[in-house]
PDB file of C-alpha atoms in Angstrom:
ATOM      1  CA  UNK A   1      70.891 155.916 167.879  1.00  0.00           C
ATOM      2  CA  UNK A   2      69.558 155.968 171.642  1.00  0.00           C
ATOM      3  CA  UNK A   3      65.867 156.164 170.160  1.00  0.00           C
ATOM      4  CA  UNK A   4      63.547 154.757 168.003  1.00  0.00           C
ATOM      5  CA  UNK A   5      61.727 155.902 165.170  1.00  0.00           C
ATOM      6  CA  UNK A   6      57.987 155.077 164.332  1.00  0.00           C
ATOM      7  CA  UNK A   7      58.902 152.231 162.057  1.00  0.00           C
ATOM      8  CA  UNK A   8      61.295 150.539 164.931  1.00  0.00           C
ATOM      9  CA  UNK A   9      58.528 151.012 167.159  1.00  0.00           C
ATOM     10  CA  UNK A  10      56.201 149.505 165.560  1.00  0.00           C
ATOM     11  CA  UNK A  11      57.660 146.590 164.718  1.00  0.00           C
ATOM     12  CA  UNK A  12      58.775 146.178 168.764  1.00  0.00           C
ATOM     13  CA  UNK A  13      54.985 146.397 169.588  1.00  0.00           C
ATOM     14  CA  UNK A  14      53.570 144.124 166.937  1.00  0.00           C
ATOM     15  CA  UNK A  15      56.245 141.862 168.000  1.00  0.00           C
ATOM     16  CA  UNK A  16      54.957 141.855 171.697  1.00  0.00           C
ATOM     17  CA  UNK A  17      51.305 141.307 170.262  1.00  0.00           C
ATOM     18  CA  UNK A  18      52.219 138.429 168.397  1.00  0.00           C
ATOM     19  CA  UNK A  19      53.365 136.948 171.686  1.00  0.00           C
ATOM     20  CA  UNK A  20      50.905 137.784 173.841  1.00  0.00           C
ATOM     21  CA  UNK A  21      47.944 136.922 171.543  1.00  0.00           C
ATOM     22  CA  UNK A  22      49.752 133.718 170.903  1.00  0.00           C
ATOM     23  CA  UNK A  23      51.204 132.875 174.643  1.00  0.00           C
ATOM     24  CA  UNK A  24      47.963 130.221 175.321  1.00  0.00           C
ATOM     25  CA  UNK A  25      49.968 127.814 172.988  1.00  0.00           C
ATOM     26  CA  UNK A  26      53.226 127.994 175.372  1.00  0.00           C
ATOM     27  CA  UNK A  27      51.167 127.292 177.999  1.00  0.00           C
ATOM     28  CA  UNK A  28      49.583 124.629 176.652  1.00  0.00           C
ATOM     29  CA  UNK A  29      52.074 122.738 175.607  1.00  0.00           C
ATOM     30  CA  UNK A  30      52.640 119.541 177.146  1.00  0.00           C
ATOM     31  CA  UNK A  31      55.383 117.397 175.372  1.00  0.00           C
ATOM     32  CA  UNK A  32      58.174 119.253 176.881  1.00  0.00           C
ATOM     33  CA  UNK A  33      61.901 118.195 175.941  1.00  0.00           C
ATOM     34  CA  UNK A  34      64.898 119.832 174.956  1.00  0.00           C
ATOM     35  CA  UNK A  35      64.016 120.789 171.012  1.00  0.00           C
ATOM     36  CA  UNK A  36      67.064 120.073 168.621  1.00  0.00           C
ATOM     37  CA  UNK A  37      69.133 122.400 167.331  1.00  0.00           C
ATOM     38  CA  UNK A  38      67.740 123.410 164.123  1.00  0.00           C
ATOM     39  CA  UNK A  39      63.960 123.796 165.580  1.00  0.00           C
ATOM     40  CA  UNK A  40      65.961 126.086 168.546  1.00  0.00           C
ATOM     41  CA  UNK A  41      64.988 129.939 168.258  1.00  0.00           C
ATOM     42  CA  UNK A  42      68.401 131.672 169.425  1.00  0.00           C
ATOM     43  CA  UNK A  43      70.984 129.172 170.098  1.00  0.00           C
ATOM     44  CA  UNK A  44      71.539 131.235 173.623  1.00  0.00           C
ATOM     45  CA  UNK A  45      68.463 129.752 175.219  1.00  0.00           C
ATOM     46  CA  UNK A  46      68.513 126.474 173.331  1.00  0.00           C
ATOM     47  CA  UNK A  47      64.799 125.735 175.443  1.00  0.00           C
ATOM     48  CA  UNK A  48      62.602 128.347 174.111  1.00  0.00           C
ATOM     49  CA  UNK A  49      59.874 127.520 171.331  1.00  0.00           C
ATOM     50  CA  UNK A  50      58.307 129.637 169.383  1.00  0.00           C
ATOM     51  CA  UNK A  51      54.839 130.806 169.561  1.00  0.00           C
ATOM     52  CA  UNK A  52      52.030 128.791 167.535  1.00  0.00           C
ATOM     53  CA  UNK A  53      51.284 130.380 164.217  1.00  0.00           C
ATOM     54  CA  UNK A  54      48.452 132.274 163.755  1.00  0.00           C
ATOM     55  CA  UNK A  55      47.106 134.038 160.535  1.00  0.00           C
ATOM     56  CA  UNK A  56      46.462 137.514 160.545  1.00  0.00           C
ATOM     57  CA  UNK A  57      43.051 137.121 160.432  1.00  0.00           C
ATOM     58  CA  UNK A  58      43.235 134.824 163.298  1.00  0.00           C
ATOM     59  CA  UNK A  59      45.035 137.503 165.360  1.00  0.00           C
ATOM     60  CA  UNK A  60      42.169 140.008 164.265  1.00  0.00           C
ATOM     61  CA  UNK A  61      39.314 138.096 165.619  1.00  0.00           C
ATOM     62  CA  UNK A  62      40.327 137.510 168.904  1.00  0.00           C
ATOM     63  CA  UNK A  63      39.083 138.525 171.699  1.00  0.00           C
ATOM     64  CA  UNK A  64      36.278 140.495 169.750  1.00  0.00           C
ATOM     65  CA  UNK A  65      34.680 141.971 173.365  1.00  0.00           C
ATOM     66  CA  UNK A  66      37.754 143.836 174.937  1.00  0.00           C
ATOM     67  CA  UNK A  67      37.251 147.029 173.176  1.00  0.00           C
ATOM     68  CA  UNK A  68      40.860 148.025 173.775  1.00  0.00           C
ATOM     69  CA  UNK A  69      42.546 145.710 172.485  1.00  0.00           C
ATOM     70  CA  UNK A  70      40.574 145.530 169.324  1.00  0.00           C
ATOM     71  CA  UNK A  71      41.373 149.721 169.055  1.00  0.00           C
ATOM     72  CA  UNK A  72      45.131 148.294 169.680  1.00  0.00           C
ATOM     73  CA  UNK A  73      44.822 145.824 167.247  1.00  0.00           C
ATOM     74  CA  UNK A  74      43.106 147.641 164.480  1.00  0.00           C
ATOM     75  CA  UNK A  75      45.586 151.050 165.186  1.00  0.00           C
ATOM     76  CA  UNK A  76      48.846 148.521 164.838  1.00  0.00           C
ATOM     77  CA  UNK A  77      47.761 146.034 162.228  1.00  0.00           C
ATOM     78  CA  UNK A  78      45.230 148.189 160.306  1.00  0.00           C
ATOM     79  CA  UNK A  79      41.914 146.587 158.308  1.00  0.00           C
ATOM     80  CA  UNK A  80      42.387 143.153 157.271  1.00  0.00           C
ATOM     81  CA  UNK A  81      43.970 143.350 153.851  1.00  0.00           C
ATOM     82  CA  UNK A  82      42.198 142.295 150.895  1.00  0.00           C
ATOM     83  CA  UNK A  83      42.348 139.112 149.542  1.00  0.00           C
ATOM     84  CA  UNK A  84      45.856 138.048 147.826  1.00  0.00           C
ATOM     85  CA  UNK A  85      46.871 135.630 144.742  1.00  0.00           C
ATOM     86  CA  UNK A  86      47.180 132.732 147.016  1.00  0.00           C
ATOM     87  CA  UNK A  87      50.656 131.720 144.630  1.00  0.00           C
ATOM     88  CA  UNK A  88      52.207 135.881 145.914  1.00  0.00           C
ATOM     89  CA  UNK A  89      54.940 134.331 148.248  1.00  0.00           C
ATOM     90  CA  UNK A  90      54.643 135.919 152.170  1.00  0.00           C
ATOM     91  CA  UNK A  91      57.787 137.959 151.732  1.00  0.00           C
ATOM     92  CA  UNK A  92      59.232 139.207 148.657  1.00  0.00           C
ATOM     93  CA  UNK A  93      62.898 140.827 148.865  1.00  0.00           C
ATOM     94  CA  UNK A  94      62.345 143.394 146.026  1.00  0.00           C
ATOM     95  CA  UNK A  95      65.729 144.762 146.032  1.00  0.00           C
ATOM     96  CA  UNK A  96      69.128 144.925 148.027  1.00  0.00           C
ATOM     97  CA  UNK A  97      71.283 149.105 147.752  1.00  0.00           C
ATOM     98  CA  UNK A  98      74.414 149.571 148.692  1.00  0.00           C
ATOM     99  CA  UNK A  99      74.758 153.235 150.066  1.00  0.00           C
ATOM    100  CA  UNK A 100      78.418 155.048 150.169  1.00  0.00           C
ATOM    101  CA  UNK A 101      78.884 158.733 150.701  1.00  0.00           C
ATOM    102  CA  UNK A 102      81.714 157.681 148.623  1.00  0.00           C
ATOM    103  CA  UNK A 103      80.533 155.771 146.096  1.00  0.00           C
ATOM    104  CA  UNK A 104      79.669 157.757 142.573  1.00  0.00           C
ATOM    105  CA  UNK A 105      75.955 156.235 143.353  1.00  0.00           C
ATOM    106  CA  UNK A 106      73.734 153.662 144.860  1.00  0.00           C
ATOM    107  CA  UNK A 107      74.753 150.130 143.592  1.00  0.00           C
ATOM    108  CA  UNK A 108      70.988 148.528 143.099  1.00  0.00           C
ATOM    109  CA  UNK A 109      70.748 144.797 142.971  1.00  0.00           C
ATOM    110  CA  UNK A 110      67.178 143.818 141.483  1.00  0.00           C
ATOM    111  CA  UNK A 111      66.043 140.873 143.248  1.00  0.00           C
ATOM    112  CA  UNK A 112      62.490 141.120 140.876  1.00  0.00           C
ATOM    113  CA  UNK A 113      63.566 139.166 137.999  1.00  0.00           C
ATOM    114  CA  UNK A 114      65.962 135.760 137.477  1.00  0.00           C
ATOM    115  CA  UNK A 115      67.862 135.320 140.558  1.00  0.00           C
ATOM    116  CA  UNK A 116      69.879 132.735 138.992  1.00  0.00           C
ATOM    117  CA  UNK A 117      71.243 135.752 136.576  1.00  0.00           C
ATOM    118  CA  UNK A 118      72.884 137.322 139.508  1.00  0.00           C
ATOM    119  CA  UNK A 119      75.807 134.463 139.535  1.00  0.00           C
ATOM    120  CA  UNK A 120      76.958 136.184 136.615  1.00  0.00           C
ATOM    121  CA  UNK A 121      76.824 139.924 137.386  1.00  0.00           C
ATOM    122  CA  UNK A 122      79.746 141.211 139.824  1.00  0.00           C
ATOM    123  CA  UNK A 123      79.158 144.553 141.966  1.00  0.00           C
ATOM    124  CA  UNK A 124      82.534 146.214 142.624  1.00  0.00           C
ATOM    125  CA  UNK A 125      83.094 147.579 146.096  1.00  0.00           C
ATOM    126  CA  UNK A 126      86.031 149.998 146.641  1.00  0.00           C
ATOM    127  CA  UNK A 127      88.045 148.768 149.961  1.00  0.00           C
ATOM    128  CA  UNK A 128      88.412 151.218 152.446  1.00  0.00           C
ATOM    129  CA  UNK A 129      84.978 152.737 152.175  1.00  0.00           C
ATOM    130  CA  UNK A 130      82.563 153.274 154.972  1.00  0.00           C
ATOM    131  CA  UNK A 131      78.184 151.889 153.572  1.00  0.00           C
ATOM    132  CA  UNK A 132      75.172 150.959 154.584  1.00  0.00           C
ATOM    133  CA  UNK A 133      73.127 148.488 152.882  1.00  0.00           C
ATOM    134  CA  UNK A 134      69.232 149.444 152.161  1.00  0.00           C
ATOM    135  CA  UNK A 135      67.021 145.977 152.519  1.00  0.00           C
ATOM    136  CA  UNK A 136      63.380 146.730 150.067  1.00  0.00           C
ATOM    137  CA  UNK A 137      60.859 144.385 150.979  1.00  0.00           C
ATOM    138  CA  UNK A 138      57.473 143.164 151.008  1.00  0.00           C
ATOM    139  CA  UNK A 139      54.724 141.569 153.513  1.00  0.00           C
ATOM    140  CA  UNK A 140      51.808 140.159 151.548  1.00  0.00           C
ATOM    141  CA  UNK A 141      49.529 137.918 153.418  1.00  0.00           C
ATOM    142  CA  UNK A 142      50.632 137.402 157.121  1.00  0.00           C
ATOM    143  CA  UNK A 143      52.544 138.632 159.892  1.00  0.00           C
ATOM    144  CA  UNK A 144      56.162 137.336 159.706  1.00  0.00           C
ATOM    145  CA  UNK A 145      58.255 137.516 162.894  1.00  0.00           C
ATOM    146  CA  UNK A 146      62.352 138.257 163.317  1.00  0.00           C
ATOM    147  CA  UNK A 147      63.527 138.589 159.188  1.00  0.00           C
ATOM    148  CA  UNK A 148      66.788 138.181 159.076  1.00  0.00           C
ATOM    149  CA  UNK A 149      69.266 139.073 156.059  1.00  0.00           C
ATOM    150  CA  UNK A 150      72.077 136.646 156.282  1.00  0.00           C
ATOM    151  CA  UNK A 151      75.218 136.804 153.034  1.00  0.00           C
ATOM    152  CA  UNK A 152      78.061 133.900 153.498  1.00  0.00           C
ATOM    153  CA  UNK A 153      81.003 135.583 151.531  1.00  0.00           C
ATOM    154  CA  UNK A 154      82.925 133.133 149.728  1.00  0.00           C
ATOM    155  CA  UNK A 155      86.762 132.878 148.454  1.00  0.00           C
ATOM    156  CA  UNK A 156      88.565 130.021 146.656  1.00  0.00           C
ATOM    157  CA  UNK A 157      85.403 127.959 147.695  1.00  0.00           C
ATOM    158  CA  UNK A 158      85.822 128.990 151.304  1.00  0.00           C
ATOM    159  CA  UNK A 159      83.854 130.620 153.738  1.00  0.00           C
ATOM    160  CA  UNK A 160      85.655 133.825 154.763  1.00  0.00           C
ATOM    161  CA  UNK A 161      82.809 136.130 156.097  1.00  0.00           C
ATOM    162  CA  UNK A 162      79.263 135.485 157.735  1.00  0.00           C
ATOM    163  CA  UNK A 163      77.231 138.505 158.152  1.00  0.00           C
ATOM    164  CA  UNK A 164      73.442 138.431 159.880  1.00  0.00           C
ATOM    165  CA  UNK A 165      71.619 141.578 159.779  1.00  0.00           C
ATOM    166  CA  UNK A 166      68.261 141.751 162.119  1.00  0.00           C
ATOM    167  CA  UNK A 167      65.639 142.664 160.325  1.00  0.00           C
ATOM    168  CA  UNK A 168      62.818 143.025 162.829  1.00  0.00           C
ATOM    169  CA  UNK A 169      58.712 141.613 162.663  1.00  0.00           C
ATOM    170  CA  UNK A 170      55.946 143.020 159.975  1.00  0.00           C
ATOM    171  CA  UNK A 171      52.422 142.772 159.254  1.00  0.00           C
ATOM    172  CA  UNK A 172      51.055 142.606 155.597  1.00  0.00           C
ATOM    173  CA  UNK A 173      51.396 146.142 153.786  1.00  0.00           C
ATOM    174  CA  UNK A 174      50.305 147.052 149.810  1.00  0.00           C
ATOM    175  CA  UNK A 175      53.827 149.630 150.636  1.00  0.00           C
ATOM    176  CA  UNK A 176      57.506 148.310 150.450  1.00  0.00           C
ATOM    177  CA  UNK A 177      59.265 148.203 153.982  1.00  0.00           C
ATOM    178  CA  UNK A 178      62.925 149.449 154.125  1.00  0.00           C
ATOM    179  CA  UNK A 179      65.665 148.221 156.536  1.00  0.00           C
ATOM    180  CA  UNK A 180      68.895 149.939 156.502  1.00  0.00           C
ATOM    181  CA  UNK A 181      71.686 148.555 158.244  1.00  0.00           C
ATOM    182  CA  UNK A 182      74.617 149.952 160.299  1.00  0.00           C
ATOM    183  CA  UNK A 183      77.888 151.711 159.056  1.00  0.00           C
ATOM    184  CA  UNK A 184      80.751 149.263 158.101  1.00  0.00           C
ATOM    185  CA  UNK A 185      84.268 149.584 156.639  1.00  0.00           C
ATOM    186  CA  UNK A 186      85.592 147.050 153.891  1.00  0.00           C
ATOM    187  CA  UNK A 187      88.860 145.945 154.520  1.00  0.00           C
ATOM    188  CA  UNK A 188      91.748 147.344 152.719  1.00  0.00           C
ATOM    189  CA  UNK A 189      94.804 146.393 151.625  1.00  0.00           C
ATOM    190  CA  UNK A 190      96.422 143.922 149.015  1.00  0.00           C
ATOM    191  CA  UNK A 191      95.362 140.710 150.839  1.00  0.00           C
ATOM    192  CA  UNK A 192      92.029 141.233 150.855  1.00  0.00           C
ATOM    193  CA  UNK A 193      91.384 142.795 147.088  1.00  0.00           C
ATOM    194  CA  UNK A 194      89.855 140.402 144.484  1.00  0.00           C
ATOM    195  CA  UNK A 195      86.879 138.427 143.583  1.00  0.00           C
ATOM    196  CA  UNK A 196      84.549 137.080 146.272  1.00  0.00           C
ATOM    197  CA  UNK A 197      81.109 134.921 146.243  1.00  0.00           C
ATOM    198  CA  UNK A 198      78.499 135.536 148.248  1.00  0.00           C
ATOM    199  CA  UNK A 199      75.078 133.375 149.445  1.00  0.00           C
ATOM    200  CA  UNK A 200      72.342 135.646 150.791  1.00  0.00           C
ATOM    201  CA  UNK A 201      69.572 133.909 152.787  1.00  0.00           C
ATOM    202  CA  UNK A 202      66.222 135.614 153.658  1.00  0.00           C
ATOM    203  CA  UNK A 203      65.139 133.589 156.663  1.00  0.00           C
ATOM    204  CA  UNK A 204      62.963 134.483 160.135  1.00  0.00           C
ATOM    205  CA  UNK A 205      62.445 132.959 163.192  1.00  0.00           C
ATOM    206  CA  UNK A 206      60.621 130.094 162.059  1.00  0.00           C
ATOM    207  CA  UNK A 207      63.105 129.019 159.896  1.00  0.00           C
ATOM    208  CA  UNK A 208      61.186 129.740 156.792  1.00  0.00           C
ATOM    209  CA  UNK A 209      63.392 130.204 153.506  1.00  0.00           C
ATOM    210  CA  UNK A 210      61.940 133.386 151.977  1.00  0.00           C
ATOM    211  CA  UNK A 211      64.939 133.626 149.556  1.00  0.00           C
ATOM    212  CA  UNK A 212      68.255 132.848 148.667  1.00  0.00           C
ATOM    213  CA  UNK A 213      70.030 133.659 145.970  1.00  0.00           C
ATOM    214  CA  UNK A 214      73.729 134.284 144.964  1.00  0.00           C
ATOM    215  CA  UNK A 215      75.922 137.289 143.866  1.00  0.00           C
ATOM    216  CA  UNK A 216      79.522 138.089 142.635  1.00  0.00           C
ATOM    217  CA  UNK A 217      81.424 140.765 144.617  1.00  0.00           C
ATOM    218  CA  UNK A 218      84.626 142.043 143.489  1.00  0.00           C
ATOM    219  CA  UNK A 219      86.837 144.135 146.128  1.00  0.00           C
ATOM    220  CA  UNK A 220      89.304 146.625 143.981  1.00  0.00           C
ATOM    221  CA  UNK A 221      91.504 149.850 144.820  1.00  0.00           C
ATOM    222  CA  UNK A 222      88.603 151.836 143.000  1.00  0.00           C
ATOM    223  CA  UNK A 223      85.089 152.103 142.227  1.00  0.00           C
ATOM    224  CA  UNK A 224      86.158 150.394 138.876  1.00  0.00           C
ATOM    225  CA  UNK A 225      87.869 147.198 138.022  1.00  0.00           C
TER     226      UNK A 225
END
């Protein structure tokens, strides 16, 4: 797509505010020093910290005089939400679909109840197919910047396939967000059919472990083993 909707929008400009509310901390910062890799934002520009974290209330009350930015703020982040069940995790992965034109329906994977109970289901994925896979997700408390959706696919107890999908910045919302993620092909052929692990990660850009949890995949000739 050459444009973007309201949602990918909106997530570019609360994005920029986050930065720009917060760029007095990069500014301020004295210590200097090449950070090590695990600390380093994109491992392209090894140098660049992120911006101090501030809580969305934080963000709210700033600069309380400059009318237009408070009409900004209020338009993009909306009234400060009500008070949340301090134990409600920041983001909550609600559910993960797999969408084929394909496929005979939507394969849902409920990430609501016992993660650990996932080991032992297996979701069968015809090769040659083209899908899309629908991210359902929550923001409960504060802004959370650069979700990512990472799966490590597994075989014989090596790593075969990494996959990172982008999934952008969000403020707190009582709704679900959805993130859907570009057209791909599974492989075909005899080499590549069979059973598969995989290690899904729910991460952002300050390295903060929203959720992991892991799933069996099983690539067959049809939509049935």
């Amino acid at each position: 797509m050459l444009g973007l909707d309201a949602c990918e929008l909106g997530a570019q400009l609360l994005e920029l505010l986050r930065l720009a509310l917060c760029a007095r901390v990069l500014l301020t910062d004295k210590e200097g020093g090449q950070l090590p890799p695990e600390e380093a934002l994109d491992e392209a520009v090894p140098e660049y910290r992120a911006p101090g974290k501030k809580s969305l209330l934080e963000i709210q009350q700033l600069d309380p005089d400059d009318e237009s930015l408070v009409k900004y703020k209020r338009a993009l982040l909306g009234p400060v939400p009500p008070a949340m069940d301090p134990s409600l995790p920041n983001v909550q992965v609600t559910r993960l679909t797999l969408i084929s034109e394909q496929a005979p329906g939507p394969i849902v994977m409920d990430l609501t109840g016992e993660l650990a109970a996932l080991k032992n289901q297996v979701f069968v994925l015809k090769e040659g197919v083209d899908y899309k896979v629908k991210i359902t997700f929550k923001v409960n408390k504060e802004i959370v910047s650069g979700l990512k959706c990472l799966h490590h696919t597994y075989r014989h107890g090596l790593r075969v396939d990494k996959a990172v999908y982008m999934v952008g910045s969000y403020g707190p919302s009582a709704q679900e967000y959805e993130f859907v993620t570009p057209v791909e092909e599974v492989p075909r052929g005899a080499l590549v059919r069979g059973a598969y692990v995989v290690t899904s990660f729910f991460t952002d850009d300050d390295r903060t472990a929203h959720m992991s949890w892991e799933w069996g995949l099983h690539v067959c000739q049809d939509w049935e083993r």
